[in-house]
Structures are given as structure tokens and as C-alpha cells.
Amino acid sequence: MEQSKRNSPHILAYVMEIDKAVRNGEYPNASKMNKKMGWEISRATFGRYIDILKDTFDAPLEFDFRKNGYYYTDSTFFLPQMMLNEGELLTLSTILPLLDQYKNTPLESSFRNLMQKLIQMLPDSITVDSALINNEVHFISDPVTHLEKGVFESVLRATKLHRTLKMEYKAAQDTDFQQREFDPYHIICQKGSWYVLGFSHHSNAIRLYAMPRIQKCEIMEERFTIPQDFSIEKHIDPEIGVWGNSGKIFKVEVEFSKTLKTFVSERIWHKGQNMKENPDGSVYLSFETNQLAQTAAWILSFAGNAKVLNPPELKEQVQLAAKKILKS
């Protein structure tokens, strides 16, 4: 008779002990582990734990009929000894709504499957209330762009393998797709939209491609090497955005009205920011960035409660945008 659920270890504890016995060269099976550990598990239950090792952790397990037990075909394999408590589980559950930004990519289903596997390994005394995941925590996400099937997989694989991509791409100002060859260096997600930064053979320069504008993406045999002097910070500012980069770094200086003092002061807008409160209650903020277009859009989002002090180029962009709004 198997141990009662109330007194038995949880699934991960069984799996860890089996892994340890395999690595120690004990060739474990159900009866050996029952004798060693004082368990009372059946052969079928032991088989399920073996399946967890194989399916969840990709353990290279094989059965040796002569020694009547399991062994690893790869002696370097080991099972990471990770345990989750209830608080950690609840933290993981709140992450699920954030998966919306991974829609149209293989990452969404992979993350959800991982979460379910973690839940299954927890003690029987812990129950995950679906209301926690669906109702208690809510994230307002940005609109998600649509990717053609297979594009994300190809771009991700080519980036990992340093292989050139052959694709059809339509720039924002174009009406038709054009054939391109592209060396993907780095993948970026900004506000629900996916981009890939790399070397364009067509332009003979570093370019940023929006993945929703890619179709018929194919990984070529040709391999590439990322230049040693390549730096992602030269092309984007991870704190601000990816578009409108002239390459030049500007010192941005902004003054916020005193009505926004609390709202502005309680946030970190840029990792290199300098913030101070003025005598009249307004707030001064400065930081350096190469993303003037994105910064201008950010300034406009404050609906007139943010005034650009410097640089002149940013002030001009904001003024032109405001004039266009007034004309519409």
C-alpha cells in the first residue's frame, strides 16, 4: 500500500532522490528505492517519476536489464536541485498575464507549459486558485503586432546560430515587399512589438527590422560573425526605445509642472537620470539618450505638463508634432 498523500513527500522530492541514486550508480528501480528510502510506491508510480525526469528535465535515462535499474547515458547530466515555496509559486502565477506580449511567438506556449509543470511538482497541500491568476492581478498591455507563422522561430534560430536570413521585407514607407539578406545580431521587444537588429546586406549597414513586416523567412547555410566593436547601445536605448536613432547621444533636460511632482518623482524614467525638485514645486529631469523620436513621443504623452529645456533638436520635434495635432 502506497504512503498516504498527507505524509508522503511531494513529487519533486521523489524525483530528486531517484536522480541522486542514478548519479551514484545504484541503478534504481521501484523496489530498490522503497528499500533504501522507506517508500511504498508502486512500479507504475515509479515509472511516472522516470517519465518526469525524461520529459520535463530531458534526462538521458536508459534501463539496464542486467542490473535491473536505470542509468544516465550522459554521465555529466545532473538535475538542478530547485524547490519552490508557496510564495514563489504565487509570484510565478502573477507573471502569466505578462505572456500577452509573447503572442504569435513559440515562447507563449513554452512559458505556459513550464508554469504548469512547476505547479504539478508542488506539494499536494498547496492549491493554485485560478482566480489569483485571472482576476486578482491585471496588466494593461500594449497592442500586440501580428507575426507571419514561422518568422519568429526562424529569426530566433538564426540569431542563436549566427546564420544569415533570406526574407522578404516591407519598409514602413513601401507598398511592396522586397527581398533581403540579413544577419540577425539581437532580438528586441518594445511595447508588444518585436524587432531584430543586425547587418543588412542590401544597405551594407546595421539596420533594425520590424518582425511583422517580414515574410517568407528562410535560414541560409551562410554563417556570419558579429563585429567585435558592435554594441547594441550605439543603436538603441533600452530605457527609451528603438526608433529614430541618429547615432548621436543627446542630453535631454525636461521640466515637469508641479501638478505632476508626485507622479514624476516616484518613478525611475532612465537609469542615468538626474532629478530634482525646483523651488516652485516643478521637477527637473535629465538623462542621456540617442532616441530623440521616442523621447519626443514620451514628452507629448504628458499633454503639455512637460516642457523641453534641451536639446534644441528635441524641442523642435515636439513643437512640430504639437502643430500637426492643432491642425488636425
Coordinates of C-alpha atoms in Angstrom, one line a residue:
M1 CA 0.0 0.0 0.0
E2 CA 1.4 3.4 -1.0
Q3 CA 2.0 6.1 1.6
S4 CA -0.8 8.5 2.2
K5 CA -0.7 11.8 0.4
R6 CA -0.7 13.6 3.8
N7 CA 2.5 12.0 4.9
S8 CA 4.3 11.5 1.6
P9 CA 7.0 13.8 0.1
H10 CA 5.9 15.8 -2.9
I11 CA 6.7 14.7 -6.4
L12 CA 9.8 16.7 -6.8
A13 CA 11.4 15.1 -3.7
Y14 CA 10.9 11.6 -5.2
V15 CA 12.3 12.7 -8.5
M16 CA 15.4 14.3 -6.8
E17 CA 16.1 11.1 -4.8
I18 CA 15.8 9.0 -7.9
D19 CA 18.2 11.3 -9.8
K20 CA 20.7 11.1 -6.9
A21 CA 20.5 7.3 -6.9
V22 CA 21.1 7.2 -10.7
R23 CA 24.1 9.5 -10.5
N24 CA 25.5 7.4 -7.7
G25 CA 25.5 4.4 -10.0
E26 CA 22.9 2.5 -7.9
Y27 CA 20.7 1.5 -10.9
P28 CA 17.5 2.3 -9.0
N29 CA 14.1 0.7 -9.6
A30 CA 10.9 0.8 -7.5
S31 CA 11.8 -1.9 -5.1
K32 CA 15.4 -0.6 -4.6
M33 CA 14.2 2.9 -3.8
N34 CA 11.4 1.6 -1.5
K35 CA 14.0 -0.4 0.5
K36 CA 16.5 2.5 0.6
M37 CA 14.2 5.3 1.3
G38 CA 11.3 3.6 3.2
W39 CA 8.9 4.4 0.4
E40 CA 5.9 2.4 -0.5
I41 CA 5.4 3.3 -4.2
S42 CA 4.3 1.0 -6.9
R43 CA 6.2 0.2 -10.1
A44 CA 3.7 2.3 -12.0
T45 CA 4.2 5.4 -9.8
F46 CA 8.0 4.9 -10.1
G47 CA 7.5 4.8 -13.8
R48 CA 5.7 8.2 -13.7
Y49 CA 8.6 9.7 -11.9
I50 CA 11.0 8.4 -14.5
D51 CA 8.8 10.0 -17.2
I52 CA 9.0 13.3 -15.4
L53 CA 12.8 13.1 -15.4
K54 CA 12.8 12.2 -19.2
D55 CA 10.0 14.6 -20.4
T56 CA 10.4 17.6 -18.1
F57 CA 14.2 17.6 -17.5
D58 CA 15.4 15.8 -20.7
A59 CA 17.2 13.3 -18.6
P60 CA 19.2 10.8 -20.7
L61 CA 17.8 7.8 -18.8
E62 CA 18.0 4.2 -20.1
F63 CA 17.2 0.9 -18.4
D64 CA 19.9 -1.7 -17.9
F65 CA 18.3 -5.2 -17.9
R66 CA 21.3 -6.9 -16.5
K67 CA 21.5 -4.6 -13.5
N68 CA 17.7 -4.2 -13.3
G69 CA 17.8 -0.4 -13.0
Y70 CA 18.2 3.0 -14.6
Y71 CA 21.4 4.8 -15.6
Y72 CA 22.4 8.0 -17.4
T73 CA 23.9 7.6 -20.8
D74 CA 25.5 11.0 -20.3
S75 CA 27.5 11.0 -17.0
T76 CA 27.7 14.8 -16.9
F77 CA 23.9 15.2 -16.6
F78 CA 22.5 16.4 -13.3
L79 CA 19.1 17.6 -12.0
P80 CA 19.1 21.2 -10.7
Q81 CA 18.0 20.9 -7.1
M82 CA 15.3 23.7 -7.0
M83 CA 12.4 23.8 -4.6
L84 CA 9.5 26.2 -4.7
N85 CA 7.6 27.5 -1.7
E86 CA 4.1 28.9 -1.9
G87 CA 5.1 32.5 -2.0
E88 CA 7.4 31.8 -5.0
L89 CA 4.6 30.0 -6.8
L90 CA 2.2 32.9 -6.3
T91 CA 4.9 35.2 -7.7
L92 CA 5.1 33.0 -10.8
S93 CA 1.3 33.0 -11.2
T94 CA 1.2 36.8 -11.5
I95 CA 3.7 36.6 -14.4
L96 CA 1.2 34.7 -16.6
P97 CA -0.8 37.8 -17.7
L98 CA 2.5 39.3 -19.0
L99 CA 2.7 36.5 -21.6
D100 CA 0.4 38.6 -23.8
Q101 CA 3.5 40.3 -25.2
Y102 CA 4.7 36.9 -26.4
K103 CA 1.6 36.1 -28.5
N104 CA 2.4 34.9 -32.0
T105 CA 5.7 33.5 -30.8
P106 CA 6.6 30.0 -29.6
L107 CA 7.6 31.5 -26.2
E108 CA 4.0 31.9 -25.1
S109 CA 3.1 28.2 -25.1
S110 CA 6.5 27.2 -23.8
F111 CA 6.2 29.5 -20.8
R112 CA 2.7 28.3 -20.0
N113 CA 3.8 24.7 -20.2
L114 CA 6.7 25.4 -17.9
M115 CA 4.3 27.0 -15.3
Q116 CA 2.0 24.0 -15.4
K117 CA 4.9 21.6 -14.8
L118 CA 6.1 23.7 -11.9
I119 CA 2.6 23.6 -10.4
Q120 CA 2.4 19.8 -10.8
M121 CA 5.6 19.3 -8.8
L122 CA 4.5 21.3 -5.7
P123 CA 3.3 19.6 -2.5
D124 CA -0.3 18.3 -2.5
S125 CA -1.1 20.7 0.3
I126 CA -0.7 23.7 -2.0
T127 CA -3.6 24.5 -4.3
V128 CA -3.4 27.2 -7.0
D129 CA -6.6 29.1 -7.2
S130 CA -7.2 30.1 -10.8
A131 CA -8.9 33.3 -9.6
L132 CA -5.4 34.5 -8.5
I133 CA -4.1 34.2 -12.0
N134 CA -7.1 35.5 -13.8
N135 CA -8.6 38.2 -11.6
E136 CA -6.5 39.4 -8.7
V137 CA -3.7 40.8 -10.8
H138 CA -4.3 42.6 -14.1
F139 CA -1.8 44.1 -16.5
I140 CA -2.8 46.6 -19.2
S141 CA -0.6 45.6 -22.1
D142 CA 0.3 47.4 -25.3
P143 CA -1.3 46.3 -28.6
V144 CA 0.4 43.2 -29.9
T145 CA 1.5 43.0 -33.5
H146 CA 0.8 40.0 -35.7
L147 CA 3.7 37.9 -37.0
E148 CA 3.6 35.6 -40.0
K149 CA 3.8 32.0 -38.9
G150 CA 7.4 30.7 -38.7
V151 CA 9.0 34.2 -38.7
F152 CA 9.8 34.4 -35.0
E153 CA 11.2 30.8 -34.9
S154 CA 13.5 31.4 -37.9
V155 CA 14.7 34.8 -36.6
L156 CA 15.4 33.4 -33.2
R157 CA 17.2 30.3 -34.5
A158 CA 19.3 32.3 -37.0
T159 CA 20.3 34.7 -34.2
K160 CA 21.4 31.8 -32.0
L161 CA 23.3 30.0 -34.8
H162 CA 24.7 33.2 -36.4
R163 CA 23.2 32.2 -39.8
T164 CA 22.1 34.7 -42.5
L165 CA 18.4 35.1 -43.2
K166 CA 16.8 35.3 -46.6
M167 CA 13.5 37.1 -46.4
E168 CA 11.0 39.5 -47.9
Y169 CA 10.7 42.8 -46.1
K170 CA 8.4 45.8 -46.4
A171 CA 9.6 49.1 -45.0
A172 CA 7.1 51.4 -43.4
Q173 CA 7.1 53.7 -46.4
D174 CA 6.9 51.0 -49.0
T175 CA 3.8 49.3 -50.5
D176 CA 5.6 46.1 -51.7
F177 CA 7.8 43.5 -50.1
Q178 CA 11.5 43.5 -51.2
Q179 CA 13.9 40.5 -51.0
R180 CA 16.6 41.0 -48.3
E181 CA 19.5 39.1 -46.8
F182 CA 20.1 39.9 -43.2
D183 CA 22.5 38.9 -40.4
P184 CA 20.5 39.0 -37.1
Y185 CA 22.5 40.1 -34.1
H186 CA 19.9 40.9 -31.5
I187 CA 16.1 40.5 -30.9
I188 CA 14.2 43.3 -29.1
C189 CA 10.7 43.5 -27.8
Q190 CA 9.3 47.0 -27.3
K191 CA 5.8 47.6 -26.1
G192 CA 4.3 44.4 -27.7
S193 CA 6.3 44.7 -30.9
W194 CA 9.2 42.5 -31.9
Y195 CA 12.3 43.8 -33.8
V196 CA 15.6 42.3 -34.9
L197 CA 18.8 44.4 -35.1
G198 CA 21.6 43.3 -37.4
F199 CA 23.5 43.8 -40.6
S200 CA 21.6 44.4 -43.8
H201 CA 23.4 43.1 -46.9
H202 CA 21.1 45.4 -49.0
S203 CA 22.1 48.6 -47.1
N204 CA 25.6 47.4 -46.2
A205 CA 24.9 48.8 -42.7
I206 CA 23.3 48.0 -39.3
R207 CA 19.5 48.1 -39.6
L208 CA 16.5 47.5 -37.4
Y209 CA 13.8 45.3 -38.9
A210 CA 10.2 45.1 -37.6
M211 CA 9.2 41.4 -37.5
P212 CA 5.6 42.0 -38.5
R213 CA 7.0 43.3 -41.8
I214 CA 8.9 40.1 -42.6
Q215 CA 7.5 37.3 -44.7
K216 CA 8.9 34.1 -46.3
C217 CA 11.8 34.0 -43.9
E218 CA 14.4 31.3 -44.6
I219 CA 17.6 30.4 -42.7
M220 CA 20.6 30.1 -45.1
E221 CA 23.7 28.0 -44.8
E222 CA 25.9 31.1 -44.7
R223 CA 27.3 32.0 -41.3
F224 CA 28.3 35.4 -40.0
T225 CA 30.4 36.8 -37.2
I226 CA 29.3 39.8 -35.1
P227 CA 32.0 42.5 -35.3
Q228 CA 33.9 42.9 -32.1
D229 CA 33.1 46.6 -31.9
F230 CA 29.3 46.1 -32.2
S231 CA 27.4 47.5 -29.2
I232 CA 23.6 47.5 -29.0
E233 CA 23.7 50.7 -27.1
K234 CA 25.0 52.5 -30.1
H235 CA 21.8 51.8 -32.0
I236 CA 19.0 51.7 -29.3
D237 CA 18.5 53.0 -25.8
P238 CA 16.9 50.1 -23.8
E239 CA 15.5 52.7 -21.4
I240 CA 13.7 54.7 -24.1
G241 CA 13.2 52.8 -27.3
V242 CA 14.5 51.5 -30.6
W243 CA 13.4 54.0 -33.3
G244 CA 14.7 57.3 -34.6
N245 CA 18.4 56.8 -33.7
S246 CA 20.8 59.2 -35.4
G247 CA 23.7 57.7 -33.6
K248 CA 24.4 60.9 -31.7
I249 CA 23.8 61.0 -27.9
F250 CA 21.9 64.0 -26.6
K251 CA 21.5 65.3 -23.0
V252 CA 17.7 65.6 -22.5
E253 CA 16.5 68.2 -20.0
V254 CA 12.8 68.4 -19.1
E255 CA 10.8 70.4 -16.6
F256 CA 7.5 68.9 -15.3
S257 CA 4.7 71.1 -13.9
K258 CA 4.2 70.9 -10.1
T259 CA 0.9 69.1 -10.6
L260 CA 2.9 66.1 -11.7
K261 CA 5.5 66.3 -8.9
T262 CA 4.5 63.1 -7.1
F263 CA 3.8 61.2 -10.3
V264 CA 7.2 62.0 -11.8
S265 CA 9.3 61.8 -8.6
E266 CA 8.1 58.3 -7.7
R267 CA 9.4 56.8 -10.9
I268 CA 12.7 55.9 -12.5
W269 CA 12.5 57.1 -16.1
H270 CA 16.0 56.3 -17.1
K271 CA 18.9 54.5 -15.4
G272 CA 21.2 57.5 -15.9
Q273 CA 18.7 60.1 -14.8
N274 CA 19.2 63.2 -12.6
M275 CA 16.1 64.5 -10.9
K276 CA 15.5 67.4 -8.5
E277 CA 12.6 69.5 -7.3
N278 CA 12.6 73.2 -8.1
P279 CA 11.6 75.9 -5.5
D280 CA 8.3 76.4 -7.2
G281 CA 7.4 72.7 -7.0
S282 CA 8.2 71.8 -10.6
V283 CA 10.5 68.9 -11.3
Y284 CA 13.7 68.9 -13.3
L285 CA 14.8 65.7 -15.0
S286 CA 17.8 65.0 -17.2
F287 CA 19.3 61.9 -18.9
E288 CA 21.3 61.0 -22.0
T289 CA 19.8 59.1 -24.9
N290 CA 20.2 58.6 -28.7
Q291 CA 16.4 58.2 -29.2
L292 CA 15.0 61.7 -29.8
A293 CA 11.9 60.5 -31.7
Q294 CA 10.9 58.2 -28.9
T295 CA 11.7 60.8 -26.3
A296 CA 9.5 63.4 -28.2
A297 CA 6.6 60.9 -28.2
W298 CA 7.1 60.4 -24.4
I299 CA 7.1 64.2 -23.8
L300 CA 3.9 64.6 -25.8
S301 CA 2.2 62.0 -23.6
F302 CA 2.2 64.4 -20.7
A303 CA -0.3 66.7 -22.5
G304 CA 1.5 70.0 -22.1
N305 CA 2.7 69.3 -18.5
A306 CA 6.3 68.6 -19.6
K307 CA 8.5 71.4 -21.1
V308 CA 11.7 70.6 -23.1
L309 CA 14.6 72.7 -21.9
N310 CA 17.3 70.9 -24.1
P311 CA 18.4 69.9 -26.6
P312 CA 17.1 72.3 -29.3
E313 CA 16.5 69.3 -31.7
L314 CA 14.1 67.7 -29.3
K315 CA 12.3 71.0 -28.6
E316 CA 11.8 71.4 -32.4
Q317 CA 10.4 67.8 -32.8
V318 CA 7.9 68.4 -30.0
Q319 CA 6.8 71.7 -31.4
L320 CA 6.3 70.3 -34.9
A321 CA 4.3 67.4 -33.6
A322 CA 2.1 69.8 -31.5
K323 CA 1.5 72.0 -34.5
K324 CA 0.3 68.9 -36.5
I325 CA -2.0 68.0 -33.7
L326 CA -3.5 71.5 -33.7
K327 CA -4.1 71.4 -37.5
S328 CA -5.9 68.0 -37.4

